[in-house]
Coordinates of C-alpha atoms in Angstrom, one line a residue:
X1 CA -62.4 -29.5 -48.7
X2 CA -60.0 -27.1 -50.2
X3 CA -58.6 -23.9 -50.4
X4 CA -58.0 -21.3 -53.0
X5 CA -54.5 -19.8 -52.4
X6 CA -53.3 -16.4 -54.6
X7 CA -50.6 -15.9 -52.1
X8 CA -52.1 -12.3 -51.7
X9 CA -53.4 -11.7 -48.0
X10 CA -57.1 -12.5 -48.1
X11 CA -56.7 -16.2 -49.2
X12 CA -53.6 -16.3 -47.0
X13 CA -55.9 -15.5 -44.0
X14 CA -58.2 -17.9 -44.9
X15 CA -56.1 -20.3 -45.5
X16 CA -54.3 -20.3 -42.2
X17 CA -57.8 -20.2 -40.5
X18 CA -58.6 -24.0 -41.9
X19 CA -55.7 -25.3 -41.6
X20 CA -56.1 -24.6 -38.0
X21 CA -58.9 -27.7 -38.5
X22 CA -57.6 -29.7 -40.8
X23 CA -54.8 -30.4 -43.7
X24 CA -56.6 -29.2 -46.4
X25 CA -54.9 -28.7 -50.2
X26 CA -54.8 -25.6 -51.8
X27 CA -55.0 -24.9 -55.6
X28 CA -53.1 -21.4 -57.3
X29 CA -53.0 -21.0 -60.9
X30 CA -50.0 -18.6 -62.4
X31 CA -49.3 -17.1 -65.6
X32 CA -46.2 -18.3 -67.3
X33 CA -44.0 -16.2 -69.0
X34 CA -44.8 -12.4 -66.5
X35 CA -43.0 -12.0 -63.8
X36 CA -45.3 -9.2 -63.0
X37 CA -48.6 -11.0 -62.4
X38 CA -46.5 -14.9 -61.3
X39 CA -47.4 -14.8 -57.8
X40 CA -46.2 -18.9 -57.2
X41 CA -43.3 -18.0 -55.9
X42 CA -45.6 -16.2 -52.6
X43 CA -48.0 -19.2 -53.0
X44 CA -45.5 -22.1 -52.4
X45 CA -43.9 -19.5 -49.5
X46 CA -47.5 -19.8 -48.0
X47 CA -47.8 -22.9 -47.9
X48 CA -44.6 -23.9 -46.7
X49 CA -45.4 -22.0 -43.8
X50 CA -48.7 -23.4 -42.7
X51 CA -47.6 -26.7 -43.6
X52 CA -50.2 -27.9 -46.2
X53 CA -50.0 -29.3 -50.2
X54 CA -50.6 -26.8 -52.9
X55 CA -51.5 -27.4 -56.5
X56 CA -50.9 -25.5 -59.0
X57 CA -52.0 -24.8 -62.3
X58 CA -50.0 -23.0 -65.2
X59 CA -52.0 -20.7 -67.6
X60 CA -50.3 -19.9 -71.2
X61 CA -52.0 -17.8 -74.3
X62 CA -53.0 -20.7 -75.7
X63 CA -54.4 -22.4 -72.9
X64 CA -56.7 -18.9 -72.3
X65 CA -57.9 -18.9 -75.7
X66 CA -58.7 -22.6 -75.9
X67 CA -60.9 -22.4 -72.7
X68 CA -62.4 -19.2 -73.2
X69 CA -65.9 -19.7 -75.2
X70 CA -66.3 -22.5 -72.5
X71 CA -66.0 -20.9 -69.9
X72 CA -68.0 -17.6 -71.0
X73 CA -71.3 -20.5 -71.4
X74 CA -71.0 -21.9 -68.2
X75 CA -70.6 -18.4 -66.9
X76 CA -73.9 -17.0 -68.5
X77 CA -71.8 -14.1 -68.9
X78 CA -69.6 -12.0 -71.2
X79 CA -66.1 -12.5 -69.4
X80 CA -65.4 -9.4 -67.6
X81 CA -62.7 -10.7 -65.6
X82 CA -59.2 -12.3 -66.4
X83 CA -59.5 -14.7 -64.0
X84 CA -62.7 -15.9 -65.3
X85 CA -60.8 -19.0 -67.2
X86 CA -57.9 -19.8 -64.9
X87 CA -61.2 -19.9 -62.2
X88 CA -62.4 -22.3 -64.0
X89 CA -58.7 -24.7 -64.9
X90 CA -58.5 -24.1 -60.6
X91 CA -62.2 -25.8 -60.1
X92 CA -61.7 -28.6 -62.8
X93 CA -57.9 -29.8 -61.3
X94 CA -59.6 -29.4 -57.9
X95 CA -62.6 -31.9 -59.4
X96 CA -60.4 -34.4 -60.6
X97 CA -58.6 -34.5 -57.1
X98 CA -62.1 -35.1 -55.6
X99 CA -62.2 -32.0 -54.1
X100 CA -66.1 -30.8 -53.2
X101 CA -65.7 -27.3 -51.5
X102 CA -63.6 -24.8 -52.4
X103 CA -63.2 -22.2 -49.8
X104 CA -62.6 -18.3 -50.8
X105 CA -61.3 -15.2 -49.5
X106 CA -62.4 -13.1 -52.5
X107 CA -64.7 -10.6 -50.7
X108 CA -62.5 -10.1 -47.2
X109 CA -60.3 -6.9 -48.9
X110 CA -63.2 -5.5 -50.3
X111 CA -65.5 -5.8 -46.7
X112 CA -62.5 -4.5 -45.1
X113 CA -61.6 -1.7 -47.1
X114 CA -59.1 -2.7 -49.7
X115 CA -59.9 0.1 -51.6
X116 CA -60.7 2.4 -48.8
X117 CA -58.9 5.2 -49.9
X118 CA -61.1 6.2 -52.5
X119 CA -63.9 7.1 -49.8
X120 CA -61.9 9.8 -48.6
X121 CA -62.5 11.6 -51.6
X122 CA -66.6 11.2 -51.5
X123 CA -66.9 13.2 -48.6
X124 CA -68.3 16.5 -49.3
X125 CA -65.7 19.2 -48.1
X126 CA -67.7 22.4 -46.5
X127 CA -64.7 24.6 -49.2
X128 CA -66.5 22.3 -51.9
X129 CA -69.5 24.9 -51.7
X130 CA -67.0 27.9 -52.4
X131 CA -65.4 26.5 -55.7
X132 CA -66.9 28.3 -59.1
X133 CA -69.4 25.9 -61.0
X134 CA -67.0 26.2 -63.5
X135 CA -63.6 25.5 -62.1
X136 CA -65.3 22.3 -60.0
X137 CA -66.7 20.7 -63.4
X138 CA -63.0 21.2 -65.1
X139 CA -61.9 19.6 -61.8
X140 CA -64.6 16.7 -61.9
X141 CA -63.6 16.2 -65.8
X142 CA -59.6 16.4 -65.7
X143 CA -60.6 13.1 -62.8
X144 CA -62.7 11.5 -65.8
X145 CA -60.1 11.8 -68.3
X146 CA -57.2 10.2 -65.9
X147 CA -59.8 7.2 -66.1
X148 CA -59.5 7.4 -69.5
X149 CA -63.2 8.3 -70.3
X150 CA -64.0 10.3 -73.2
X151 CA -64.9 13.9 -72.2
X152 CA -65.4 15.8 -75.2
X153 CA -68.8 16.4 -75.3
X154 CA -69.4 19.6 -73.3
X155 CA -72.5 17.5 -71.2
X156 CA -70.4 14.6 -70.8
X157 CA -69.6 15.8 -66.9
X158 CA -73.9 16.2 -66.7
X159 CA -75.2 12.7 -68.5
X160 CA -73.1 10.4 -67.5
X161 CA -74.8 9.5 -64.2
X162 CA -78.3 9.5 -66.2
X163 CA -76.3 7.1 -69.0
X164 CA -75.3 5.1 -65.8
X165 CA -78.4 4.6 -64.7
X166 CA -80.0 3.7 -67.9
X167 CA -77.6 0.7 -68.2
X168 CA -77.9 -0.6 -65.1
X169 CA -81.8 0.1 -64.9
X170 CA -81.5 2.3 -61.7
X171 CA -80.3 -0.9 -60.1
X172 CA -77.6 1.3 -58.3
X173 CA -79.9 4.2 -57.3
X174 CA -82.1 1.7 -55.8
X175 CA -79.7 0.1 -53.2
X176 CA -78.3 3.7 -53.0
X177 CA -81.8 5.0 -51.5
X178 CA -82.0 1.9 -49.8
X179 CA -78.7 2.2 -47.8
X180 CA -79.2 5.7 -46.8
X181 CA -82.4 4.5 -45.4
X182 CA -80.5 1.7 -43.7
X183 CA -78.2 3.9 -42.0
X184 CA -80.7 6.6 -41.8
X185 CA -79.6 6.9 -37.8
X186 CA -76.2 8.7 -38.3
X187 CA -77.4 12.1 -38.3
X188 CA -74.3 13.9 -39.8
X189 CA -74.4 13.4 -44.0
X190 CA -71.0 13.3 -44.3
X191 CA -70.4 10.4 -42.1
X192 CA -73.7 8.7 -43.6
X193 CA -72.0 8.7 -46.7
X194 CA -69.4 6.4 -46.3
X195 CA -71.3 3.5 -45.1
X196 CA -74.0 3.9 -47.8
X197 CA -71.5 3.9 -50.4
X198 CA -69.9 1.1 -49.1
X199 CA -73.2 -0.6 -49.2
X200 CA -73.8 -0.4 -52.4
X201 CA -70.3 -0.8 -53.7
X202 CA -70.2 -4.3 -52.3
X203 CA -73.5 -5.1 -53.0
X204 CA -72.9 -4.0 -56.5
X205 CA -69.6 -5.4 -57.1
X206 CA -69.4 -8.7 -55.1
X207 CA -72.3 -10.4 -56.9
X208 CA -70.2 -11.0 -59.9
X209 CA -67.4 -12.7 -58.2
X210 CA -70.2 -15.0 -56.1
X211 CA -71.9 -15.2 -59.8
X212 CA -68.4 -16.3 -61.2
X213 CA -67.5 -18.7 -58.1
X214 CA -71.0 -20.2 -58.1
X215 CA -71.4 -21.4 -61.8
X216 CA -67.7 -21.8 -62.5
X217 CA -66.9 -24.3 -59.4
X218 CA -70.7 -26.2 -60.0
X219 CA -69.7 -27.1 -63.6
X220 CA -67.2 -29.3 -61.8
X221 CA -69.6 -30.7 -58.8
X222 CA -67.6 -28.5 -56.5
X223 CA -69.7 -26.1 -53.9
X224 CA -67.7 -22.6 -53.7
X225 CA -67.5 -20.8 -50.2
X226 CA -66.7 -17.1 -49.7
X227 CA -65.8 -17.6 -46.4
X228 CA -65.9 -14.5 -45.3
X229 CA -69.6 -14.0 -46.4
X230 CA -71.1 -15.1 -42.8
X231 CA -73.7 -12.3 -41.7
X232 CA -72.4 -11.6 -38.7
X233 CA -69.0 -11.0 -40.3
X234 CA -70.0 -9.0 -43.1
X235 CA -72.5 -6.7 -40.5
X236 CA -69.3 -6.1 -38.7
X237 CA -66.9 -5.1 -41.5
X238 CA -69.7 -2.6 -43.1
X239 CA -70.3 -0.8 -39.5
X240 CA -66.2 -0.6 -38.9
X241 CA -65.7 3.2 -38.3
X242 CA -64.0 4.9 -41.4
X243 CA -61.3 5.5 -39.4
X244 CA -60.3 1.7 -39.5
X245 CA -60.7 1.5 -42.8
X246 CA -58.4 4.3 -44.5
X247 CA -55.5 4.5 -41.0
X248 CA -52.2 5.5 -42.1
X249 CA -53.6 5.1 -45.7
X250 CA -52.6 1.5 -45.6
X251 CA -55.1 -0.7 -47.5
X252 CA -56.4 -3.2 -45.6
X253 CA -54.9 -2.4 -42.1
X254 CA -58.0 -3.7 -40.4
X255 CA -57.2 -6.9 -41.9

């Protein structure tokens, strides 16, 4: 058994947890050459601390390029991730150490509110009833263009949910309605919201990485484990009260 270690919180907290049982390895890959995004130096700290080996793997240009059309056909998917190759480096160094489980904390920010911020602005204001048609979709457009989305067709604002939903086959609509009937017991929309959104964000979003983890560990004979995934866990981080979530705007705090 090993361990994925970023050096970022999550894994950290995973990490910790198992060495509690054994004296497992853990594997970080870095990108030479950025100081911004080279996140060893954290790693090594890490594992200093709790006393157990880490690997690690170096990812250059060349390197990325090299592995990329490999690993996009054992992903089954086009790469919508940067981490997608250095993923796959990680599982094949861990293979050729003997290494057959990996364990994860990839999904533990986003169960406990990583980006929990953002919720604060779905809640439906009562003033939000007040504001002129008019001023709220320059509002809801000045928000698109900070995202960098085009917005100069005068129905942009209107279609784009309906051009959503025709991509993703009303996937997201469906585990939308199916959330709000889920938490169909908290009488007061507003607070309903924030659960069902969280719902389907996470449904909607954590797939990929188990998609990724899955195939990209298995083309190396190693079994990935988001550790964090066990029922009773995730049941517990998607009924935490809002409040826990977005305290003293610090993301993750629960954590």
């Amino acid at each position: 058994v090993g361990v994925m270690l970023s050096g970022g919180v999550d894994s950290t907290v995973i990490a910790a947890l198992a060495a509690r049982h054994a004296n497992l390895p853990a594997y970080h890959f870095f990108v030479s050459g950025d100081p911004a995004t080279d996140e060893r130096s954290v790693a090594e700290e890490v594992a200093r601390k709790l006393d157990i080996p880490l690997h690690t793997i170096r990812v250059d240009p060349d390197t990325y390029r090299r592995e990329l059309a490999r690993t996009t056909l054992i992903n089954e998917m086009p790469s919508w991730h940067m981490q997608c190759v250095p993923i796959g480096l990680l599982a094949r160094r861990a293979g050729e150490d003997d290494i057959r489980l990996l364990l994860s904390g990839v999904s533990v920010g986003p169960l406990l509110g990583a980006a929990g911020d953002r919720y604060r602005w779905i809640l439906p204001h009562p003033l939000m009833s007040r504001v002129p048609g008019g001023l709220f979709r320059i509002a809801r457009k000045s928000v698109y263009s900070a995202a960098g989305l085009s917005v100069a067709n005068p129905f942009f604002a209107q279609n784009l949910g309906v051009a959503l939903k025709m991509v993703d086959g009303g996937t997201r609509s469906r585990v939308v309605a199916r959330s709000n009937e889920a938490y169909g017991f908290v009488e007061d929309p507003r607070a309903r919201r924030i659960p069902v959104m969280r719902m389907a964000d996470d449904t909607l979003f954590l797939r990929r990485f188990y998609h990724q983890g899955d195939r990209l560990r298995m083309a190396e004979s190693i079994e990935y484990c988001a550790a964090s995934m066990a029922p009773g866990f995730v049941s517990l981080a998607l009924n935490l009260p809002a409040e826990l979530l977005i305290h003293d705007k610090k993301p993750k705090w629960t954590l």
